[in-house]
PDB file of C-alpha atoms in Angstrom:
ATOM      1  CA  GLY C   1      23.361-108.336 -41.840  1.00 41.00           C
ATOM      2  CA  GLU C   2      19.948-107.779 -40.389  1.00 47.00           C
ATOM      3  CA  SER C   3      17.276-106.754 -42.752  1.00 49.00           C
ATOM      4  CA  VAL C   4      13.608-106.338 -43.154  1.00 56.00           C
ATOM      5  CA  GLY C   5      12.476-106.658 -46.721  1.00 53.00           C
ATOM      6  CA  LEU C   6       9.258-105.944 -48.490  1.00 46.00           C
ATOM      7  CA  HIS C   7       8.072-108.107 -51.347  1.00 47.00           C
ATOM      8  CA  LEU C   8       6.345-105.275 -53.245  1.00 46.00           C
ATOM      9  CA  PRO C   9       7.579-101.686 -53.278  1.00 85.00           C
ATOM     10  CA  THR C  10       4.223-100.412 -54.586  1.00 90.00           C
ATOM     11  CA  LEU C  11       0.687-101.691 -54.274  1.00 93.00           C
ATOM     12  CA  SER C  12      -2.348-100.289 -56.062  1.00 95.00           C
ATOM     13  CA  VAL C  13      -5.825-101.362 -54.961  1.00 96.00           C
ATOM     14  CA  GLN C  14      -9.386-100.365 -55.684  1.00 97.00           C
ATOM     15  CA  GLU C  15     -11.305 -98.573 -52.970  1.00 97.00           C
ATOM     16  CA  GLY C  16     -13.247-101.118 -50.953  1.00 97.00           C
ATOM     17  CA  ASP C  17     -10.917-104.006 -51.714  1.00 97.00           C
ATOM     18  CA  ASN C  18      -8.677-105.626 -49.128  1.00 97.00           C
ATOM     19  CA  SER C  19      -4.946-104.828 -49.139  1.00 97.00           C
ATOM     20  CA  ILE C  20      -2.130-107.114 -48.104  1.00 97.00           C
ATOM     21  CA  ILE C  21       1.358-105.772 -47.496  1.00 96.00           C
ATOM     22  CA  ASN C  22       4.116-108.294 -46.912  1.00 93.00           C
ATOM     23  CA  CYS C  23       7.407-108.171 -45.068  1.00 92.00           C
ATOM     24  CA  ALA C  24      10.251-110.668 -44.653  1.00 90.00           C
ATOM     25  CA  TYR C  25      12.740-110.415 -41.802  1.00 88.00           C
ATOM     26  CA  SER C  26      16.082-112.090 -41.286  1.00 83.00           C
ATOM     27  CA  ASN C  27      16.595-112.138 -37.506  1.00 79.00           C
ATOM     28  CA  SER C  28      14.884-115.197 -36.088  1.00 76.00           C
ATOM     29  CA  ALA C  29      15.567-113.969 -32.532  1.00 80.00           C
ATOM     30  CA  SER C  30      13.337-110.915 -32.869  1.00 84.00           C
ATOM     31  CA  ASP C  31      10.263-111.062 -30.656  1.00 87.00           C
ATOM     32  CA  TYR C  32       8.464-107.792 -31.391  1.00 92.00           C
ATOM     33  CA  PHE C  33       7.204-106.432 -34.698  1.00 95.00           C
ATOM     34  CA  ILE C  34       5.555-103.126 -35.549  1.00 96.00           C
ATOM     35  CA  TRP C  35       3.714-101.727 -38.552  1.00 97.00           C
ATOM     36  CA  TYR C  36       3.831 -97.989 -39.247  1.00 97.00           C
ATOM     37  CA  LYS C  37       1.914 -95.845 -41.727  1.00 97.00           C
ATOM     38  CA  GLN C  38       3.594 -92.745 -43.131  1.00 95.00           C
ATOM     39  CA  GLU C  39       1.657 -90.186 -45.118  1.00 95.00           C
ATOM     40  CA  SER C  40       3.506 -87.790 -47.373  1.00 92.00           C
ATOM     41  CA  GLY C  41       5.412 -85.166 -45.411  1.00 92.00           C
ATOM     42  CA  LYS C  42       4.467 -86.609 -42.018  1.00 95.00           C
ATOM     43  CA  GLY C  43       6.103 -88.777 -39.396  1.00 96.00           C
ATOM     44  CA  PRO C  44       5.408 -92.529 -39.200  1.00 96.00           C
ATOM     45  CA  GLN C  45       2.252 -93.395 -37.316  1.00 97.00           C
ATOM     46  CA  PHE C  46       1.973 -96.558 -35.244  1.00 97.00           C
ATOM     47  CA  ILE C  47      -0.697 -98.900 -36.621  1.00 97.00           C
ATOM     48  CA  ILE C  48      -0.399-102.236 -34.900  1.00 98.00           C
ATOM     49  CA  ASP C  49       2.173-104.504 -33.316  1.00 97.00           C
ATOM     50  CA  ILE C  50       2.599-108.177 -32.557  1.00 96.00           C
ATOM     51  CA  ARG C  51       4.849-110.226 -30.319  1.00 94.00           C
ATOM     52  CA  SER C  52       6.392-113.512 -31.315  1.00 91.00           C
ATOM     53  CA  ASN C  53       4.167-115.521 -28.975  1.00 93.00           C
ATOM     54  CA  MET C  54       1.243-114.673 -31.241  1.00 96.00           C
ATOM     55  CA  ASP C  55       0.579-115.401 -34.892  1.00 96.00           C
ATOM     56  CA  LYS C  56      -2.321-113.025 -35.438  1.00 97.00           C
ATOM     57  CA  ARG C  57      -3.545-109.754 -34.017  1.00 98.00           C
ATOM     58  CA  GLN C  58      -6.474-107.649 -35.103  1.00 97.00           C
ATOM     59  CA  GLY C  59      -7.188-103.972 -34.864  1.00 95.00           C
ATOM     60  CA  GLN C  60      -9.731-101.710 -36.443  1.00 93.00           C
ATOM     61  CA  ARG C  61      -9.775-102.788 -40.114  1.00 96.00           C
ATOM     62  CA  VAL C  62      -6.202-104.040 -39.801  1.00 98.00           C
ATOM     63  CA  THR C  63      -4.804-107.476 -39.078  1.00 98.00           C
ATOM     64  CA  VAL C  64      -1.170-108.459 -38.649  1.00 98.00           C
ATOM     65  CA  LEU C  65      -0.093-112.030 -39.292  1.00 97.00           C
ATOM     66  CA  LEU C  66       3.235-113.439 -38.168  1.00 96.00           C
ATOM     67  CA  ASN C  67       4.742-116.638 -39.543  1.00 95.00           C
ATOM     68  CA  LYS C  68       7.874-117.307 -37.552  1.00 92.00           C
ATOM     69  CA  THR C  69       8.672-120.476 -39.474  1.00 92.00           C
ATOM     70  CA  VAL C  70       9.326-118.587 -42.688  1.00 92.00           C
ATOM     71  CA  LYS C  71      10.082-115.245 -40.982  1.00 91.00           C
ATOM     72  CA  HIS C  72       7.242-113.465 -42.692  1.00 93.00           C
ATOM     73  CA  LEU C  73       4.985-110.656 -41.509  1.00 94.00           C
ATOM     74  CA  SER C  74       1.948-109.241 -43.248  1.00 97.00           C
ATOM     75  CA  LEU C  75      -0.457-106.366 -42.763  1.00 98.00           C
ATOM     76  CA  GLN C  76      -3.994-106.769 -44.013  1.00 98.00           C
ATOM     77  CA  ILE C  77      -6.244-103.747 -44.431  1.00 98.00           C
ATOM     78  CA  ALA C  78      -9.935-104.459 -44.880  1.00 98.00           C
ATOM     79  CA  ALA C  79     -12.147-102.323 -47.104  1.00 97.00           C
ATOM     80  CA  THR C  80      -9.278-100.067 -48.143  1.00 97.00           C
ATOM     81  CA  GLN C  81     -10.145 -96.379 -48.239  1.00 97.00           C
ATOM     82  CA  PRO C  82      -8.466 -93.407 -49.986  1.00 96.00           C
ATOM     83  CA  GLY C  83      -7.213 -92.290 -46.568  1.00 96.00           C
ATOM     84  CA  ASP C  84      -5.192 -95.494 -46.347  1.00 97.00           C
ATOM     85  CA  SER C  85      -2.924 -94.277 -49.156  1.00 97.00           C
ATOM     86  CA  ALA C  86       0.537 -93.993 -47.623  1.00 96.00           C
ATOM     87  CA  VAL C  87       3.860 -95.774 -47.272  1.00 95.00           C
ATOM     88  CA  TYR C  88       3.765 -98.691 -44.859  1.00 96.00           C
ATOM     89  CA  PHE C  89       6.844 -99.818 -42.952  1.00 94.00           C
ATOM     90  CA  CYS C  90       7.404-102.955 -40.960  1.00 94.00           C
ATOM     91  CA  ALA C  91       9.991-102.841 -38.198  1.00 94.00           C
ATOM     92  CA  PHE C  92      11.519-105.113 -35.588  1.00 92.00           C
ATOM     93  CA  TYR C  93      13.986-104.832 -32.752  1.00 88.00           C
ATOM     94  CA  ASN C  94      17.326-106.535 -33.257  1.00 81.00           C
ATOM     95  CA  GLN C  95      19.307-108.165 -30.471  1.00 77.00           C
ATOM     96  CA  GLY C  96      21.201-104.928 -29.904  1.00 80.00           C
ATOM     97  CA  GLY C  97      17.969-103.103 -29.112  1.00 82.00           C
ATOM     98  CA  LYS C  98      17.899-101.144 -32.344  1.00 87.00           C
ATOM     99  CA  LEU C  99      14.636-100.792 -34.281  1.00 91.00           C
ATOM    100  CA  ILE C 100      15.233-101.986 -37.832  1.00 90.00           C
ATOM    101  CA  PHE C 101      12.912-100.631 -40.558  1.00 90.00           C
ATOM    102  CA  GLY C 102      12.024-102.027 -43.920  1.00 85.00           C
ATOM    103  CA  GLN C 103      12.253 -99.839 -46.982  1.00 80.00           C
ATOM    104  CA  GLY C 104       8.487 -99.359 -47.153  1.00 90.00           C
ATOM    105  CA  THR C 105       5.620-100.246 -49.468  1.00 93.00           C
ATOM    106  CA  GLU C 106       3.616 -97.473 -51.082  1.00 94.00           C
ATOM    107  CA  LEU C 107      -0.096 -98.190 -51.045  1.00 96.00           C
ATOM    108  CA  SER C 108      -2.191 -96.340 -53.596  1.00 96.00           C
ATOM    109  CA  VAL C 109      -5.976 -96.538 -53.371  1.00 96.00           C
ATOM    110  CA  LYS C 110      -7.955 -95.889 -56.552  1.00 93.00           C
ATOM    111  CA  PRO C 111     -11.433 -94.411 -56.100  1.00 89.00           C
TER     112      PRO C 111
ATOM    113  CA  SER J   1      -1.977 -88.640 -23.462  1.00 86.00           C
ATOM    114  CA  GLN J   2       1.521 -88.265 -24.788  1.00 88.00           C
ATOM    115  CA  THR J   3       2.424 -85.907 -27.599  1.00 94.00           C
ATOM    116  CA  ILE J   4       5.672 -85.194 -29.370  1.00 97.00           C
ATOM    117  CA  HIS J   5       6.559 -81.926 -31.051  1.00 97.00           C
ATOM    118  CA  GLN J   6       9.271 -80.962 -33.491  1.00 98.00           C
ATOM    119  CA  TRP J   7      10.285 -77.597 -34.844  1.00 96.00           C
ATOM    120  CA  PRO J   8      10.799 -76.087 -37.167  1.00 97.00           C
ATOM    121  CA  ALA J   9       8.644 -78.020 -39.624  1.00 97.00           C
ATOM    122  CA  THR J  10      10.772 -76.973 -42.570  1.00 97.00           C
ATOM    123  CA  LEU J  11      14.175 -75.355 -42.833  1.00 97.00           C
ATOM    124  CA  VAL J  12      16.349 -74.173 -45.701  1.00 98.00           C
ATOM    125  CA  GLN J  13      19.947 -73.506 -44.751  1.00 97.00           C
ATOM    126  CA  PRO J  14      23.131 -72.686 -46.681  1.00 98.00           C
ATOM    127  CA  VAL J  15      26.100 -75.010 -46.638  1.00 98.00           C
ATOM    128  CA  GLY J  16      28.384 -74.237 -43.714  1.00 97.00           C
ATOM    129  CA  SER J  17      25.670 -72.747 -41.516  1.00 98.00           C
ATOM    130  CA  PRO J  18      24.799 -74.131 -38.056  1.00 97.00           C
ATOM    131  CA  LEU J  19      21.758 -76.209 -37.260  1.00 97.00           C
ATOM    132  CA  SER J  20      19.522 -76.680 -34.272  1.00 98.00           C
ATOM    133  CA  LEU J  21      16.407 -78.873 -34.386  1.00 98.00           C
ATOM    134  CA  GLU J  22      14.300 -79.305 -31.311  1.00 98.00           C
ATOM    135  CA  CYS J  23      12.073 -82.122 -30.106  1.00 98.00           C
ATOM    136  CA  THR J  24       9.926 -82.125 -26.982  1.00 98.00           C
ATOM    137  CA  VAL J  25       7.680 -84.771 -25.503  1.00 98.00           C
ATOM    138  CA  GLU J  26       4.687 -84.168 -23.251  1.00 96.00           C
ATOM    139  CA  GLY J  27       2.751 -86.500 -21.016  1.00 95.00           C
ATOM    140  CA  THR J  28       5.502 -88.903 -20.025  1.00 94.00           C
ATOM    141  CA  SER J  29       8.596 -88.948 -17.831  1.00 93.00           C
ATOM    142  CA  ASN J  30      12.089 -90.255 -18.526  1.00 95.00           C
ATOM    143  CA  PRO J  31      11.332 -91.440 -22.041  1.00 97.00           C
ATOM    144  CA  ASN J  32      13.913 -92.919 -24.390  1.00 97.00           C
ATOM    145  CA  LEU J  33      14.421 -90.399 -27.169  1.00 98.00           C
ATOM    146  CA  TYR J  34      15.643 -90.963 -30.716  1.00 97.00           C
ATOM    147  CA  TRP J  35      16.727 -88.973 -33.764  1.00 97.00           C
ATOM    148  CA  TYR J  36      16.309 -90.522 -37.200  1.00 96.00           C
ATOM    149  CA  ARG J  37      16.999 -89.279 -40.709  1.00 95.00           C
ATOM    150  CA  GLN J  38      14.970 -90.352 -43.692  1.00 92.00           C
ATOM    151  CA  ALA J  39      16.251 -89.776 -47.209  1.00 82.00           C
ATOM    152  CA  ALA J  40      13.659 -89.392 -49.955  1.00 76.00           C
ATOM    153  CA  GLY J  41      11.993 -92.704 -50.802  1.00 69.00           C
ATOM    154  CA  ARG J  42      13.987 -94.620 -48.205  1.00 74.00           C
ATOM    155  CA  GLY J  43      13.724 -96.117 -44.763  1.00 82.00           C
ATOM    156  CA  LEU J  44      14.756 -94.574 -41.475  1.00 91.00           C
ATOM    157  CA  GLN J  45      18.333 -94.363 -40.285  1.00 90.00           C
ATOM    158  CA  LEU J  46      18.919 -94.074 -36.537  1.00 93.00           C
ATOM    159  CA  LEU J  47      21.286 -91.209 -35.725  1.00 95.00           C
ATOM    160  CA  PHE J  48      21.208 -90.836 -31.938  1.00 96.00           C
ATOM    161  CA  TYR J  49      19.339 -92.165 -28.955  1.00 95.00           C
ATOM    162  CA  SER J  50      19.154 -91.148 -25.319  1.00 97.00           C
ATOM    163  CA  VAL J  51      18.013 -93.035 -22.241  1.00 95.00           C
ATOM    164  CA  GLY J  52      18.274 -90.047 -19.899  1.00 95.00           C
ATOM    165  CA  ILE J  53      19.402 -86.458 -19.397  1.00 95.00           C
ATOM    166  CA  GLY J  54      22.916 -85.945 -20.712  1.00 92.00           C
ATOM    167  CA  GLN J  55      23.143 -89.535 -21.997  1.00 95.00           C
ATOM    168  CA  ILE J  56      23.611 -89.679 -25.759  1.00 95.00           C
ATOM    169  CA  SER J  57      24.573 -92.611 -27.938  1.00 93.00           C
ATOM    170  CA  SER J  58      25.616 -92.069 -31.526  1.00 91.00           C
ATOM    171  CA  GLU J  59      24.826 -94.703 -34.100  1.00 87.00           C
ATOM    172  CA  VAL J  60      26.756 -93.430 -37.081  1.00 81.00           C
ATOM    173  CA  PRO J  61      29.744 -91.091 -37.449  1.00 73.00           C
ATOM    174  CA  GLN J  62      28.581 -87.864 -38.998  1.00 80.00           C
ATOM    175  CA  ASN J  63      28.501 -84.121 -39.020  1.00 89.00           C
ATOM    176  CA  LEU J  64      25.727 -83.966 -36.429  1.00 95.00           C
ATOM    177  CA  SER J  65      25.505 -84.045 -32.647  1.00 96.00           C
ATOM    178  CA  ALA J  66      22.685 -84.434 -30.155  1.00 97.00           C
ATOM    179  CA  SER J  67      22.015 -83.170 -26.671  1.00 97.00           C
ATOM    180  CA  ARG J  68      19.391 -83.758 -24.015  1.00 97.00           C
ATOM    181  CA  PRO J  69      19.406 -80.782 -21.668  1.00 96.00           C
ATOM    182  CA  GLN J  70      16.068 -81.686 -20.064  1.00 96.00           C
ATOM    183  CA  ASP J  71      14.172 -84.912 -19.494  1.00 96.00           C
ATOM    184  CA  ARG J  72      11.742 -84.354 -22.351  1.00 96.00           C
ATOM    185  CA  GLN J  73      13.859 -82.251 -24.700  1.00 97.00           C
ATOM    186  CA  PHE J  74      16.132 -83.598 -27.405  1.00 98.00           C
ATOM    187  CA  ILE J  75      18.167 -81.358 -29.686  1.00 98.00           C
ATOM    188  CA  LEU J  76      19.932 -82.174 -32.937  1.00 98.00           C
ATOM    189  CA  SER J  77      22.754 -79.821 -33.912  1.00 97.00           C
ATOM    190  CA  SER J  78      25.491 -79.179 -36.379  1.00 97.00           C
ATOM    191  CA  LYS J  79      28.236 -76.547 -36.426  1.00 96.00           C
ATOM    192  CA  LYS J  80      28.552 -76.581 -40.226  1.00 96.00           C
ATOM    193  CA  LEU J  81      25.972 -78.141 -42.485  1.00 96.00           C
ATOM    194  CA  LEU J  82      26.881 -80.200 -45.536  1.00 95.00           C
ATOM    195  CA  LEU J  83      24.782 -80.763 -48.632  1.00 95.00           C
ATOM    196  CA  SER J  84      24.468 -84.400 -47.601  1.00 92.00           C
ATOM    197  CA  ASP J  85      22.715 -83.362 -44.384  1.00 94.00           C
ATOM    198  CA  SER J  86      19.550 -82.620 -46.326  1.00 94.00           C
ATOM    199  CA  GLY J  87      16.676 -84.906 -45.418  1.00 94.00           C
ATOM    200  CA  PHE J  88      13.652 -85.483 -43.253  1.00 96.00           C
ATOM    201  CA  TYR J  89      14.555 -85.584 -39.572  1.00 97.00           C
ATOM    202  CA  LEU J  90      12.333 -87.473 -37.213  1.00 98.00           C
ATOM    203  CA  CYS J  91      12.295 -87.536 -33.445  1.00 98.00           C
ATOM    204  CA  ALA J  92      10.727 -90.454 -31.598  1.00 98.00           C
ATOM    205  CA  TRP J  93      10.133 -91.533 -28.026  1.00 98.00           C
ATOM    206  CA  SER J  94       9.495 -94.805 -26.242  1.00 97.00           C
ATOM    207  CA  VAL J  95       8.801 -95.820 -22.679  1.00 96.00           C
ATOM    208  CA  GLY J  96      11.905 -97.953 -22.616  1.00 92.00           C
ATOM    209  CA  ALA J  97      14.258-100.033 -24.707  1.00 90.00           C
ATOM    210  CA  GLY J  98      12.416-102.478 -26.915  1.00 90.00           C
ATOM    211  CA  ASP J  99       9.083-100.674 -26.604  1.00 93.00           C
ATOM    212  CA  THR J 100       6.999 -99.102 -29.330  1.00 95.00           C
ATOM    213  CA  GLN J 101       8.517 -95.936 -30.706  1.00 97.00           C
ATOM    214  CA  TYR J 102       6.210 -93.008 -31.428  1.00 97.00           C
ATOM    215  CA  PHE J 103       7.278 -90.437 -33.950  1.00 97.00           C
ATOM    216  CA  GLY J 104       6.975 -86.687 -34.208  1.00 98.00           C
ATOM    217  CA  PRO J 105       5.825 -84.786 -37.293  1.00 98.00           C
ATOM    218  CA  GLY J 106       9.364 -84.363 -38.623  1.00 97.00           C
ATOM    219  CA  THR J 107      11.521 -81.500 -39.897  1.00 98.00           C
ATOM    220  CA  ARG J 108      12.286 -81.179 -43.593  1.00 97.00           C
ATOM    221  CA  LEU J 109      15.856 -79.809 -43.919  1.00 97.00           C
ATOM    222  CA  THR J 110      17.208 -78.597 -47.227  1.00 96.00           C
ATOM    223  CA  VAL J 111      20.849 -77.580 -47.394  1.00 96.00           C
ATOM    224  CA  LEU J 112      21.721 -75.447 -50.422  1.00 96.00           C
TER     225      LEU J 112
END
């Protein structure tokens, strides 16, 4: 079946370091990918997205990289701050139009 | 700008009681609307989606139902809650199919 997997369920980084959260997907036909941030007790917040005609997209302190050859997606956070502590989900639309979510990676930032 | 609201924020209900959760969207017209449930420490499970007033699609068989009485209002209901209905319920909207989905703040439901 379709799936979006995360290589690391938890990630602990020092404040100021860069964070990299990885995601593997199984549906090679997907053309749109989204990263969400979810803080405890809150709804997921859109961070950044990327379409399959791109391999890199940058936002404020965040970069998403897409490797379609190996079906791998990553989210890079520069100069990680305590406020970045949250669970991060990758997601993609399947051919049926349903948004498929990964299980999430918990990012913990140590001061 | 668009905003999405959900209420109540938290709810504790006894088994067998009815349920009504409400979601409203502001700042957009004819959005696609979605209900998700999130179990503790897990990903999101799509429950229902709607592309227009009165149009509801159910993703999984369950004890819940959804209605869309107005363009920007989406309601999640149950006639009799089960213990397994406990969870974090999230409403989301998008401009159309395949577009970015934006989530509300969620409702934490505990069934005792």
